[in-house]
PDB file of C-alpha atoms in Angstrom:
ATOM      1  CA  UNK A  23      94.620  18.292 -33.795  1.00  0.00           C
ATOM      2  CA  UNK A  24      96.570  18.333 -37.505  1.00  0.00           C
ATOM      3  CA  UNK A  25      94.649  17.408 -40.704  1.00  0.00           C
ATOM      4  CA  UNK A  26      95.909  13.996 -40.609  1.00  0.00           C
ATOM      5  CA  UNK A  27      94.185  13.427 -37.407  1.00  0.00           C
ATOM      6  CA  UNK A  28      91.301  15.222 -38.347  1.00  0.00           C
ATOM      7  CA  UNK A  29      91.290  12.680 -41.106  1.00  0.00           C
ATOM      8  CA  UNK A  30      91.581  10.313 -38.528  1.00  0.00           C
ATOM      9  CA  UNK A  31      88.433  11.764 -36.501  1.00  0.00           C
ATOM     10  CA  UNK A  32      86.023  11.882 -39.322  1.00  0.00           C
ATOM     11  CA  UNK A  33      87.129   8.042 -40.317  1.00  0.00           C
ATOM     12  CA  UNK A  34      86.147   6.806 -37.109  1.00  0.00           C
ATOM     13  CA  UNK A  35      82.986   8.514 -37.050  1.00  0.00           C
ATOM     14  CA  UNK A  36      82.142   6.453 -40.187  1.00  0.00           C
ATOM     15  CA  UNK A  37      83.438   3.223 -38.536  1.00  0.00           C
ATOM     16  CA  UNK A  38      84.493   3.270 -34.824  1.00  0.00           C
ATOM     17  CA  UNK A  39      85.886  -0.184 -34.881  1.00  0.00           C
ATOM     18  CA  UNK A  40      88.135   0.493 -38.331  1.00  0.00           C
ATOM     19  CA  UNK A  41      91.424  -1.382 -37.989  1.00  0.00           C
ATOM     20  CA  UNK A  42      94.926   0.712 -37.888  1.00  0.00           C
ATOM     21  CA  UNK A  43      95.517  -1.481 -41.050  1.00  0.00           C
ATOM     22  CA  UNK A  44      92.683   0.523 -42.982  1.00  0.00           C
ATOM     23  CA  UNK A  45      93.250   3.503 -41.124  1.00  0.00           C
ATOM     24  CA  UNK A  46      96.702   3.499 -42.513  1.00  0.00           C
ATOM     25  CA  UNK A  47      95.298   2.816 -45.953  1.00  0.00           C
ATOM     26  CA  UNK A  48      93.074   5.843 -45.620  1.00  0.00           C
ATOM     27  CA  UNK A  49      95.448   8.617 -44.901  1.00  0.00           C
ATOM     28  CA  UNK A  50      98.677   7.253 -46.204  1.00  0.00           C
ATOM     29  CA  UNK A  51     100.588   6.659 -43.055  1.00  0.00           C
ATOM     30  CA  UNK A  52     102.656   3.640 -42.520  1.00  0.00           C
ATOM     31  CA  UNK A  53     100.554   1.056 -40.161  1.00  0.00           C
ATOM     32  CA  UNK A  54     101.937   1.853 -36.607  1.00  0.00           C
ATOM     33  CA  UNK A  55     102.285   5.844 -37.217  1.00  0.00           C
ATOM     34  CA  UNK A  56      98.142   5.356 -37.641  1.00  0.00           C
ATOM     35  CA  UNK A  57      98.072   3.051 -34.531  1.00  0.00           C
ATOM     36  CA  UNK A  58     100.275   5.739 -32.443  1.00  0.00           C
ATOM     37  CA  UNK A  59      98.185   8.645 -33.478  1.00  0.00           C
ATOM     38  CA  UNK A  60      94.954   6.674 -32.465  1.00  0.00           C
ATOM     39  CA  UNK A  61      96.298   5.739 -29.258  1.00  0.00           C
ATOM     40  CA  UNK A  62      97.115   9.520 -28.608  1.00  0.00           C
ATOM     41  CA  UNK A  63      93.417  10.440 -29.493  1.00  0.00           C
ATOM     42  CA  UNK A  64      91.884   8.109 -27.407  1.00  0.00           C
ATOM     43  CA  UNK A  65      94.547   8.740 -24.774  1.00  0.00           C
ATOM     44  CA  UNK A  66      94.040  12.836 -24.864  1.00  0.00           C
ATOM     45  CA  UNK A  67      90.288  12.035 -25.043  1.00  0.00           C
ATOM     46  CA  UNK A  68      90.569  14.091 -28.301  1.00  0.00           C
ATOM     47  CA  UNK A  69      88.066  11.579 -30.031  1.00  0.00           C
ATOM     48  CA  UNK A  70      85.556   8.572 -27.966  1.00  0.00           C
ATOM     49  CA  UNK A  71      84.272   5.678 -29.759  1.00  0.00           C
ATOM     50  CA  UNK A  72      80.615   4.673 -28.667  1.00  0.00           C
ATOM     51  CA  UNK A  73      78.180   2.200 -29.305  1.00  0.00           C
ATOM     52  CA  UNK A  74      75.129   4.456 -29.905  1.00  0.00           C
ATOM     53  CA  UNK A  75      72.526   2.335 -29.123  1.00  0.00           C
ATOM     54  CA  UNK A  76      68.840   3.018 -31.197  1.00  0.00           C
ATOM     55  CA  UNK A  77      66.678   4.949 -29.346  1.00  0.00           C
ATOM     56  CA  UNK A  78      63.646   2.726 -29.781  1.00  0.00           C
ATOM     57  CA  UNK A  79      65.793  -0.202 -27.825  1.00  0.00           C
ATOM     58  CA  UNK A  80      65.663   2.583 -25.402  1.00  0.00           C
ATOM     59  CA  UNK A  81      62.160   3.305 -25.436  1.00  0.00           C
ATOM     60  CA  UNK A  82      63.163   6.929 -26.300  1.00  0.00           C
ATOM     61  CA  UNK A  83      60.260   7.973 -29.311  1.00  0.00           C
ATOM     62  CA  UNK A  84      59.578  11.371 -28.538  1.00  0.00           C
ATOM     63  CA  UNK A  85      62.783  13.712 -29.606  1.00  0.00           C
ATOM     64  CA  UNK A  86      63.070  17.361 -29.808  1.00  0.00           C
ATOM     65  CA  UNK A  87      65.418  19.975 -30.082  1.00  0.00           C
ATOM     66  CA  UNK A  88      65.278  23.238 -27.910  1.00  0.00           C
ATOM     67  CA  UNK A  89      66.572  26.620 -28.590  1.00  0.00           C
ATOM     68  CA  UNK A  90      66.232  28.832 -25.229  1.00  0.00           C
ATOM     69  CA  UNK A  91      66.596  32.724 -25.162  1.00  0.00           C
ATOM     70  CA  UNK A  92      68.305  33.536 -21.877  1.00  0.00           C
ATOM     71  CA  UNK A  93      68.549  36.882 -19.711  1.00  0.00           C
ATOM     72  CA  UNK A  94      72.512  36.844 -18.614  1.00  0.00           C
ATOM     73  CA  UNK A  95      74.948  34.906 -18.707  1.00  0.00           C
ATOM     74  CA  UNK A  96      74.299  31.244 -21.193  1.00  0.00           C
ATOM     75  CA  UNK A  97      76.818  28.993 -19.218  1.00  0.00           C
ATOM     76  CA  UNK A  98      75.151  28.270 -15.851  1.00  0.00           C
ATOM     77  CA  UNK A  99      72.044  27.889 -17.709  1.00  0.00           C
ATOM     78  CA  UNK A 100      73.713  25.463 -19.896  1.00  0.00           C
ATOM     79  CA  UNK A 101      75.403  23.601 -17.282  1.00  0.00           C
ATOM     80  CA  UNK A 102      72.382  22.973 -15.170  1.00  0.00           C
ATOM     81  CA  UNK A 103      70.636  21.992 -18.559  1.00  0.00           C
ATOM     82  CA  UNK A 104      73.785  19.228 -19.206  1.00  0.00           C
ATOM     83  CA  UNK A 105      72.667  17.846 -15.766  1.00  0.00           C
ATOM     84  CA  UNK A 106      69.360  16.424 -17.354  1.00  0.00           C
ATOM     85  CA  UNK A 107      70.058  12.811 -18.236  1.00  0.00           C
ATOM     86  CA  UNK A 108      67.025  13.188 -21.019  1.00  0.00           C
ATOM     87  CA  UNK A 109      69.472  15.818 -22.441  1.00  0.00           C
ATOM     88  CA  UNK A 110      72.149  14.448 -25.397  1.00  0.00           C
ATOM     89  CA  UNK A 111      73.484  17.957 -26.494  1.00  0.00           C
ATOM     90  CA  UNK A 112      73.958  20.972 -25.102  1.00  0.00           C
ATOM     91  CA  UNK A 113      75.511  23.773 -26.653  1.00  0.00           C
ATOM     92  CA  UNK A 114      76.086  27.505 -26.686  1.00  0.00           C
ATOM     93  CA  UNK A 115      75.430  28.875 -29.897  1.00  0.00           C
ATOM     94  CA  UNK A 116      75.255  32.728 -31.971  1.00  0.00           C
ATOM     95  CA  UNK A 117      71.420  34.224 -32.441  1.00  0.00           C
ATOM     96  CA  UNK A 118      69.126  35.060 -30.684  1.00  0.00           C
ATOM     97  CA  UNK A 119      68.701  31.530 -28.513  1.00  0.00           C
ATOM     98  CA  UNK A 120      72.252  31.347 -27.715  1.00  0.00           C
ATOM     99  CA  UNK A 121      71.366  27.569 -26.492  1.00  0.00           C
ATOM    100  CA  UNK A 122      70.274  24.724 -27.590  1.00  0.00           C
ATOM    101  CA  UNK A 123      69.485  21.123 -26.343  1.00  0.00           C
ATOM    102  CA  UNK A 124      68.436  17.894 -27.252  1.00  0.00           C
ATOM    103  CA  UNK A 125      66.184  15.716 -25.551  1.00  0.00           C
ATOM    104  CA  UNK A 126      64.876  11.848 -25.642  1.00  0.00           C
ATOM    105  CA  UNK A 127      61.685  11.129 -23.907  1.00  0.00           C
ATOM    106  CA  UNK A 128      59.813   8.282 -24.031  1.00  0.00           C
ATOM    107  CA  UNK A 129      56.242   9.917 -25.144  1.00  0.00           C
ATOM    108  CA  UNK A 130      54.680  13.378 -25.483  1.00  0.00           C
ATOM    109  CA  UNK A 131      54.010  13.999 -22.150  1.00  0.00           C
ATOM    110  CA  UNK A 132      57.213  13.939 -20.523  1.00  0.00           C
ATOM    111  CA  UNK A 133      58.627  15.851 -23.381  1.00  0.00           C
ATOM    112  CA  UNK A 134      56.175  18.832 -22.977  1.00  0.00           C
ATOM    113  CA  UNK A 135      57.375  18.223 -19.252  1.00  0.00           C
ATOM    114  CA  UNK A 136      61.047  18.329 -20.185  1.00  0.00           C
ATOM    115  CA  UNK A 137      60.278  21.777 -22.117  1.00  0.00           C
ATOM    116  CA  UNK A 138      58.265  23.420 -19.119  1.00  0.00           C
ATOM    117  CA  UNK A 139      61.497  22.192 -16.832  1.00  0.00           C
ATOM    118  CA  UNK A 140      63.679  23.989 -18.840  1.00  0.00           C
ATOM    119  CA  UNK A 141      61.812  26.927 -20.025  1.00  0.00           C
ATOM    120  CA  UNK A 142      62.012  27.146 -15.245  1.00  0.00           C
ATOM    121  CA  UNK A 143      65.429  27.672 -15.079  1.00  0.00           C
ATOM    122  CA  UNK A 144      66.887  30.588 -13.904  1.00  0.00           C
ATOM    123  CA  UNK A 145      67.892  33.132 -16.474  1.00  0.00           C
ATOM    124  CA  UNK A 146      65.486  31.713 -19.291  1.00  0.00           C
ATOM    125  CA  UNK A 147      63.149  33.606 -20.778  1.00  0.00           C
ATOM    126  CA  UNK A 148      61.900  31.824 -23.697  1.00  0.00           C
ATOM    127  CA  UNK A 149      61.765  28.302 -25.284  1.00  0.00           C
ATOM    128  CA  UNK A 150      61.185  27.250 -29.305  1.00  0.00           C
ATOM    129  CA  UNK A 151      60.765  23.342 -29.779  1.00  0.00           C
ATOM    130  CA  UNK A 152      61.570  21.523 -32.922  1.00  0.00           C
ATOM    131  CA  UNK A 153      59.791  17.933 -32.620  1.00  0.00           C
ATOM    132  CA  UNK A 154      61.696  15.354 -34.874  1.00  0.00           C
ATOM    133  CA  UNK A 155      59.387  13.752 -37.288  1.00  0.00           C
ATOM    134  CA  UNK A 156      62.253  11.439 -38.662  1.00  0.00           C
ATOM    135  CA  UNK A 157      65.879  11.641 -37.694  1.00  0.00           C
ATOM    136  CA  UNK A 158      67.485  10.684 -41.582  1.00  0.00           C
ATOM    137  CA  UNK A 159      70.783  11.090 -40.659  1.00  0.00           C
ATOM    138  CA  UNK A 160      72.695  11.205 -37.154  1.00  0.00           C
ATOM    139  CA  UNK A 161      75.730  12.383 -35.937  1.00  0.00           C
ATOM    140  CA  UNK A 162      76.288   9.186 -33.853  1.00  0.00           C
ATOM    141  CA  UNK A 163      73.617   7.212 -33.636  1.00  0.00           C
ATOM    142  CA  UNK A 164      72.080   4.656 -36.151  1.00  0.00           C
ATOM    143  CA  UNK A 165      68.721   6.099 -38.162  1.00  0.00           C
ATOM    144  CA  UNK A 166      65.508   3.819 -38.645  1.00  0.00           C
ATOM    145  CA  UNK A 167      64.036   0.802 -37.186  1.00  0.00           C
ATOM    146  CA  UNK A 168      65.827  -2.389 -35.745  1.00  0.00           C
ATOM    147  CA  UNK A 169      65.417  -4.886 -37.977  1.00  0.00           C
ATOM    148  CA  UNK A 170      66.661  -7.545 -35.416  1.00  0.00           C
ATOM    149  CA  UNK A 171      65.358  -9.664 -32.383  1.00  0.00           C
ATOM    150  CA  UNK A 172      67.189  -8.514 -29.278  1.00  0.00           C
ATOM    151  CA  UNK A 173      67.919 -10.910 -26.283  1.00  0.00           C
ATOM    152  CA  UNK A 174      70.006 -10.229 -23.020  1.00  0.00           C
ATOM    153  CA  UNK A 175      73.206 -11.485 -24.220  1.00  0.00           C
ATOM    154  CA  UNK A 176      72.949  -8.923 -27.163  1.00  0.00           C
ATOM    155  CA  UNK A 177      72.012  -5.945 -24.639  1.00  0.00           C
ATOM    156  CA  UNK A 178      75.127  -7.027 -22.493  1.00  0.00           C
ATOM    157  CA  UNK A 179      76.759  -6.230 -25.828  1.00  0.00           C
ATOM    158  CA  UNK A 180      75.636  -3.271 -26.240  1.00  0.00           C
ATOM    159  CA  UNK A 181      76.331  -2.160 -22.809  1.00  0.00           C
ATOM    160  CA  UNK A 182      80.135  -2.963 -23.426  1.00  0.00           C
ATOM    161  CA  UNK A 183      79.912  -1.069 -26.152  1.00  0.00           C
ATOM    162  CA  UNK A 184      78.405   1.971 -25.280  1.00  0.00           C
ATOM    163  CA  UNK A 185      81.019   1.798 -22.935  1.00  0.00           C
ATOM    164  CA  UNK A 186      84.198   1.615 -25.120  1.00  0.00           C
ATOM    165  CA  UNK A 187      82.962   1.101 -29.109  1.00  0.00           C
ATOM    166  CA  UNK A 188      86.597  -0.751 -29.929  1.00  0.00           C
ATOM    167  CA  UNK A 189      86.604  -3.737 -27.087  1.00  0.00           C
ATOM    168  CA  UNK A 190      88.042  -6.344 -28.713  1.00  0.00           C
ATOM    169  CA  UNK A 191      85.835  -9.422 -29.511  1.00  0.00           C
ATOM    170  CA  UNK A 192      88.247 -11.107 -27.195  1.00  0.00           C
ATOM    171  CA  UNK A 193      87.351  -9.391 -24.147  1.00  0.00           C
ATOM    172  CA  UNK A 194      83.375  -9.113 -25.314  1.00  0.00           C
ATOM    173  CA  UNK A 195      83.542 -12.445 -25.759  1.00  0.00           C
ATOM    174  CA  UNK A 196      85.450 -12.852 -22.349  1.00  0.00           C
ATOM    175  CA  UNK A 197      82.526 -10.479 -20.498  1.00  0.00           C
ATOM    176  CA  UNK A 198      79.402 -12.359 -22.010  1.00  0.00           C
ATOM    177  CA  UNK A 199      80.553 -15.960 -22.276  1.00  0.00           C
ATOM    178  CA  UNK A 200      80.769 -16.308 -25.524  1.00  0.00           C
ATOM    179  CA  UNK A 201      83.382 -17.300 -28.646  1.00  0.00           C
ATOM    180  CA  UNK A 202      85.361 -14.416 -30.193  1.00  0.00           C
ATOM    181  CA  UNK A 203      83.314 -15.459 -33.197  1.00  0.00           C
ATOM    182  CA  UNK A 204      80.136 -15.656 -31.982  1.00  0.00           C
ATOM    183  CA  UNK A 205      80.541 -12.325 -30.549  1.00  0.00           C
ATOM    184  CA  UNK A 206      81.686 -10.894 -34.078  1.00  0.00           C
ATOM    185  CA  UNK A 207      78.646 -12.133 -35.571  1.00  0.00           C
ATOM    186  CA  UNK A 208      76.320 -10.437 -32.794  1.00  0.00           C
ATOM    187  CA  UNK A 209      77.901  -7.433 -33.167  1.00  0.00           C
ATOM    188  CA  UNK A 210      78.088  -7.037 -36.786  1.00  0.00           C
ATOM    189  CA  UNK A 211      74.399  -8.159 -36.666  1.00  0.00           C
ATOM    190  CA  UNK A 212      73.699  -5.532 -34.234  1.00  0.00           C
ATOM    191  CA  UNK A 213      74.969  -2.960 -36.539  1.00  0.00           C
ATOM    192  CA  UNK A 214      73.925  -4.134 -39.757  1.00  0.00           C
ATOM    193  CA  UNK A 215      70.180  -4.235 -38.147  1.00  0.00           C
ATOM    194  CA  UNK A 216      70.628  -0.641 -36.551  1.00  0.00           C
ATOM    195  CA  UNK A 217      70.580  -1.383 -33.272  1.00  0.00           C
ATOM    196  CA  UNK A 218      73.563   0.184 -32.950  1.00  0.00           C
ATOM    197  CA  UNK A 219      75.972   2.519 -34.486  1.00  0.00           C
ATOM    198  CA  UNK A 220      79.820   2.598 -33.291  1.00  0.00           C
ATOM    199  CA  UNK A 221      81.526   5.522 -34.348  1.00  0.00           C
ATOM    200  CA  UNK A 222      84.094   7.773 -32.874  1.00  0.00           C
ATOM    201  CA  UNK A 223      83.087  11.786 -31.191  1.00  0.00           C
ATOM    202  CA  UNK A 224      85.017  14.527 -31.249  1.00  0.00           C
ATOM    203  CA  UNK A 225      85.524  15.923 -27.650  1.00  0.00           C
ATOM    204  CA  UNK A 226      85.654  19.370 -28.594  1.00  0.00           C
ATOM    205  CA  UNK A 227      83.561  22.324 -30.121  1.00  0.00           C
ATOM    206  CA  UNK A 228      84.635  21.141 -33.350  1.00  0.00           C
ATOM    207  CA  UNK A 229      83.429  18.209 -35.174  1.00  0.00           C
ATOM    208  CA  UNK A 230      86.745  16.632 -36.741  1.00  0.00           C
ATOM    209  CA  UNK A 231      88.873  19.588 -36.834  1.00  0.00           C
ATOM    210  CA  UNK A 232      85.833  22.024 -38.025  1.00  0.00           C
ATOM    211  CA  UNK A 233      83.101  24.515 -36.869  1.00  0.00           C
ATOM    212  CA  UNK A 234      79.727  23.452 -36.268  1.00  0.00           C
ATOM    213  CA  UNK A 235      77.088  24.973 -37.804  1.00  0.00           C
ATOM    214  CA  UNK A 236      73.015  24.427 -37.121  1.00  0.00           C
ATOM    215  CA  UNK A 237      70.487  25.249 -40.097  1.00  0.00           C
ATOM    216  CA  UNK A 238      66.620  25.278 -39.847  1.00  0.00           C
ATOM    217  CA  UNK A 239      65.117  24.479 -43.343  1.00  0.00           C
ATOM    218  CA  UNK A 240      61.464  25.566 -44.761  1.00  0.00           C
ATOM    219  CA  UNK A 241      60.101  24.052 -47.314  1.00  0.00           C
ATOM    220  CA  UNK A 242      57.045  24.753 -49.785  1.00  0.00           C
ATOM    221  CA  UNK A 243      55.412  21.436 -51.093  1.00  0.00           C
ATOM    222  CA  UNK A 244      57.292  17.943 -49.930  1.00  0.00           C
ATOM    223  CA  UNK A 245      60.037  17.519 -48.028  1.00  0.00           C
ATOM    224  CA  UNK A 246      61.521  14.321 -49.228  1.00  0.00           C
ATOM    225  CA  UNK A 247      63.075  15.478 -52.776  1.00  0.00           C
ATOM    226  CA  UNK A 248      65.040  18.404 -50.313  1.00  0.00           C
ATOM    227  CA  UNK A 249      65.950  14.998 -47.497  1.00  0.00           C
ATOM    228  CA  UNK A 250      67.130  12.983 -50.601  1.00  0.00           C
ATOM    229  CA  UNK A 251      69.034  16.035 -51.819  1.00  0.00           C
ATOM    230  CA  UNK A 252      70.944  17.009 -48.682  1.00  0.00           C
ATOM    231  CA  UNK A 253      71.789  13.319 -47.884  1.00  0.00           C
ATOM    232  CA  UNK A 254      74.373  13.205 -50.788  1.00  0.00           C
ATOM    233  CA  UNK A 255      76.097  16.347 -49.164  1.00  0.00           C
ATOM    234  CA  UNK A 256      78.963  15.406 -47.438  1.00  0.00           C
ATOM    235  CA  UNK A 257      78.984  18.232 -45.115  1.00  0.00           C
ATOM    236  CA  UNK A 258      75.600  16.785 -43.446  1.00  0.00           C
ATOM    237  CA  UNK A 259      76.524  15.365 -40.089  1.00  0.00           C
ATOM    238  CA  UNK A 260      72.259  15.202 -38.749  1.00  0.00           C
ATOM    239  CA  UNK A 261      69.537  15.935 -40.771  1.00  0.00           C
ATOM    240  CA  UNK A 262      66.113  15.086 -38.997  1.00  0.00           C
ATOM    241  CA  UNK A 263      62.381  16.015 -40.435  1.00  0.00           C
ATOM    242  CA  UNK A 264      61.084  18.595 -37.761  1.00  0.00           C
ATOM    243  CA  UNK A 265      57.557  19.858 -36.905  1.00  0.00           C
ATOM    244  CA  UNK A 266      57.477  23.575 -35.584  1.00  0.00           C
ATOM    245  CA  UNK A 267      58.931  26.720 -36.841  1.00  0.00           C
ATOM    246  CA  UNK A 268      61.123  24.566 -39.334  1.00  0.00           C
ATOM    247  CA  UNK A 269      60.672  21.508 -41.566  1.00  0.00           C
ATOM    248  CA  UNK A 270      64.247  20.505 -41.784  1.00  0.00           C
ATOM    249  CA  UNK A 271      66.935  20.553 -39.362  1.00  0.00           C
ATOM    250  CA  UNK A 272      70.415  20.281 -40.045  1.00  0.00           C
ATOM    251  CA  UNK A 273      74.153  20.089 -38.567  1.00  0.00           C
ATOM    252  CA  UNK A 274      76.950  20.942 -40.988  1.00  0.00           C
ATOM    253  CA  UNK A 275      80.775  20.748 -40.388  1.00  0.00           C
ATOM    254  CA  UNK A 276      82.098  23.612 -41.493  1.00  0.00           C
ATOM    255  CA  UNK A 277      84.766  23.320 -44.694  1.00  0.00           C
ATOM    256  CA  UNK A 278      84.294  19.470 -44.526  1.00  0.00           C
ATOM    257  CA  UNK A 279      84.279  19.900 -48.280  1.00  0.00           C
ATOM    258  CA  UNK A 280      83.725  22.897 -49.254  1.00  0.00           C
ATOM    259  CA  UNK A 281      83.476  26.545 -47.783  1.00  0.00           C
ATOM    260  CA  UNK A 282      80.156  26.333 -45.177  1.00  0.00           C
ATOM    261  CA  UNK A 283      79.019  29.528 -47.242  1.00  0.00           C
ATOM    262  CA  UNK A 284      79.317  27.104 -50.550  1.00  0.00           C
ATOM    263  CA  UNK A 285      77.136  24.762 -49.124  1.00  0.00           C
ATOM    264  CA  UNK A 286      74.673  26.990 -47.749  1.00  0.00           C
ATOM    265  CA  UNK A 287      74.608  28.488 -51.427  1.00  0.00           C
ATOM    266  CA  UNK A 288      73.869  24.615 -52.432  1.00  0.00           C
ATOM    267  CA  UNK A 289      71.271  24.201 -49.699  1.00  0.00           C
ATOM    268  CA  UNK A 290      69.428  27.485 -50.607  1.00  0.00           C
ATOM    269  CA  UNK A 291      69.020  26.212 -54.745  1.00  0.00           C
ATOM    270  CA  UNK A 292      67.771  23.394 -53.872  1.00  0.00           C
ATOM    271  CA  UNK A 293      64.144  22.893 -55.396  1.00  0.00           C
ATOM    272  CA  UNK A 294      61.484  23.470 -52.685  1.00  0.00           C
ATOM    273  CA  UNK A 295      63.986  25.156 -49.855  1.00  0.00           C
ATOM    274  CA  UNK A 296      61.949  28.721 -48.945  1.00  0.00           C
ATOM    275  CA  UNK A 297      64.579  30.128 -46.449  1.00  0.00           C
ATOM    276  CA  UNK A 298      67.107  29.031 -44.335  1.00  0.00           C
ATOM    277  CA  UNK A 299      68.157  30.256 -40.479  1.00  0.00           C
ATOM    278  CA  UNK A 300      71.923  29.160 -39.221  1.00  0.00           C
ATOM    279  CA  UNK A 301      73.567  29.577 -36.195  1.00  0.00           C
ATOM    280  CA  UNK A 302      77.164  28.449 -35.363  1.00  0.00           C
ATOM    281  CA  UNK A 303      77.726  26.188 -32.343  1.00  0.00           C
ATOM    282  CA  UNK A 304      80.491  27.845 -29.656  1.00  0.00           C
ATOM    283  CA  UNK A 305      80.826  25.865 -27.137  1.00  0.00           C
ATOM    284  CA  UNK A 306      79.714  22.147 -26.725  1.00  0.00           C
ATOM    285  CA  UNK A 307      78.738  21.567 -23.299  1.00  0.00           C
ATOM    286  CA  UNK A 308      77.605  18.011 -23.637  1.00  0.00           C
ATOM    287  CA  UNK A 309      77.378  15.551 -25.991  1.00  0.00           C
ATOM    288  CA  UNK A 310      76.542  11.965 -24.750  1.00  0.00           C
ATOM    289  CA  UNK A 311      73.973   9.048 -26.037  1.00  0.00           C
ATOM    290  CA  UNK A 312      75.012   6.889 -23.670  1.00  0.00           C
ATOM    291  CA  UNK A 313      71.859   4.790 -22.447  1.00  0.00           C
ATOM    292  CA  UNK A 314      71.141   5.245 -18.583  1.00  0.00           C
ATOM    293  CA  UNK A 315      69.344   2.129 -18.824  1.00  0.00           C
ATOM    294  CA  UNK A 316      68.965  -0.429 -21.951  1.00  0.00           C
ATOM    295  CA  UNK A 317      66.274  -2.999 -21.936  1.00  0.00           C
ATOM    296  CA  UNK A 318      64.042  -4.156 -24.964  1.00  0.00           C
ATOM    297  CA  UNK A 319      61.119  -1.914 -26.202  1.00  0.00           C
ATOM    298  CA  UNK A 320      57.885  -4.212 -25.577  1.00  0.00           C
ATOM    299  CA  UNK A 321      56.175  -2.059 -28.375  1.00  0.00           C
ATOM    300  CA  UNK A 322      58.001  -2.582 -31.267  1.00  0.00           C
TER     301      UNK A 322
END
């Protein structure tokens, strides 16, 4: 993967259903040099374009993340961890807990059941939990409430798109009976109501050509001033309010912008920030949000 389809990478991620038209706009190549280098990084599997569907459509309200110390070897622990369909990411990381995941639940009991699962695996001998108070930024997946009604025709939608985020309207349309219109308009309500997000995933350890790097934020006194501060940073790929042995967590890609050091500098003036704890992400085992079942959330 060059620059120019690293470009290419972090575009999609913004907009998983941008046109070769704008894509060609946005890194200066002619029209069908962007539409051959997208079809190669589909093709190679270098990039995948998901609908990310909102976790409350999914009844998912209880989200943590996990950092497990291990005795021996990380990768069979990590592998039998990417086996858990609760789990979204799994990676092998520096420190300490060389691995973390990410689960979903559905309410506080089966996540404190999800932790006691893992904490049984062989090899590990210890388990931290980060709860998320408020995801503010994901790396996929759309942040807040849906603002939308959501029938069946619209979760048939959704399905096709967590399936393959740039199905034409033509063949949506085609799959759920409707006009090529009427299916634009559903799915541009969709997003626009966060529902969903489509945007393109990196199939590697790197995130669009860079490193990954995790960073657990304390605070003294309120966290929002620090939230409102790191969402300007372009190097911020999650950022989620956490309860436990950190108030902040966050995801950088490395040299997005700037040097990761430079931005650590930034994070570390910021007003409020006490200390900071990083860790750099090796190997991604898995990274998926695809629903294994979508129906509406009767609480919201």
């Amino acid at each position: 993967m060059d620059d120019v389809d690293a470009r290419i990478v972090a575009l999609l991620a913004g907009d998983g259903r941008m046109t070769h038209r704008e894509i060609a706009e946005r890194t200066g190549l002619s029209r069908s040099a962007a539409g051959a280098r997208l079809a190669r990084l589909l093709a190679d599997a270098a990039v995948v374009v998901r609908g990310a569907v909102n976790p409350a459509l999914l009844g998912q309200r209880e989200l943590g993340y996990l950092t497990l110390a291990v005795d021996g070897p990380v990768l069979p622990v990590a592998r039998a961890a990417a086996e858990r369909t609760d789990a979204t990411l799994v990676s092998v990381t520096t420190g300490d807990h060389p691995l973390v995941v990410e689960v979903r639940e559905p309410d506080g009991v089966r996540f404190a059941a999800a932790v006691a699962e893992l904490r049984a695996l062989p090899g590990v001998v210890a388990v931290e939990t980060l709860v998320y108070a408020a995801v503010h930024r994901d790396v996929l997946g759309p942040v807040g409430p849906v603002t939308c009604e959501v029938d069946e025709i619209d979760l048939d939608l959704l399905r096709l798109l967590q399936a393959d985020g740039r199905a034409s309207y033509v063949a949506l349309a085609e799959a759920v009976g409707l006009t090529p219109a009427a299916v634009r308009r559903r799915v541009q309500r969709l997003v626009a109501s966060s529902a969903v997000r489509i945007g393109g995933l990196a199939r590697r350890t790197r995130f669009a050509g860079q490193d990954v790097t995790g960073v657990a934020v304390r605070v003294a006194g309120s966290v929002d001033p620090v939230v409102t501060a790191l969402l300007e940073l372009p190097d911020v790929l999650f950022l989620a309010a956490t309860y436990g042995r950190a108030d902040l967590l966050v995801t950088l890609a490395d040299g997005r912008s700037r040097p990761t050091l430079d931005v650590l500098e930034r994070i570390r003036s910021l007003p409020g920030v006490r200390d900071l704890a990083t860790w750099r992400h090796l190997a991604i085992v898995k990274e998926s949000y695809d629903a294994a079942s979508l129906a509406p959330d009767a609480s919201r």
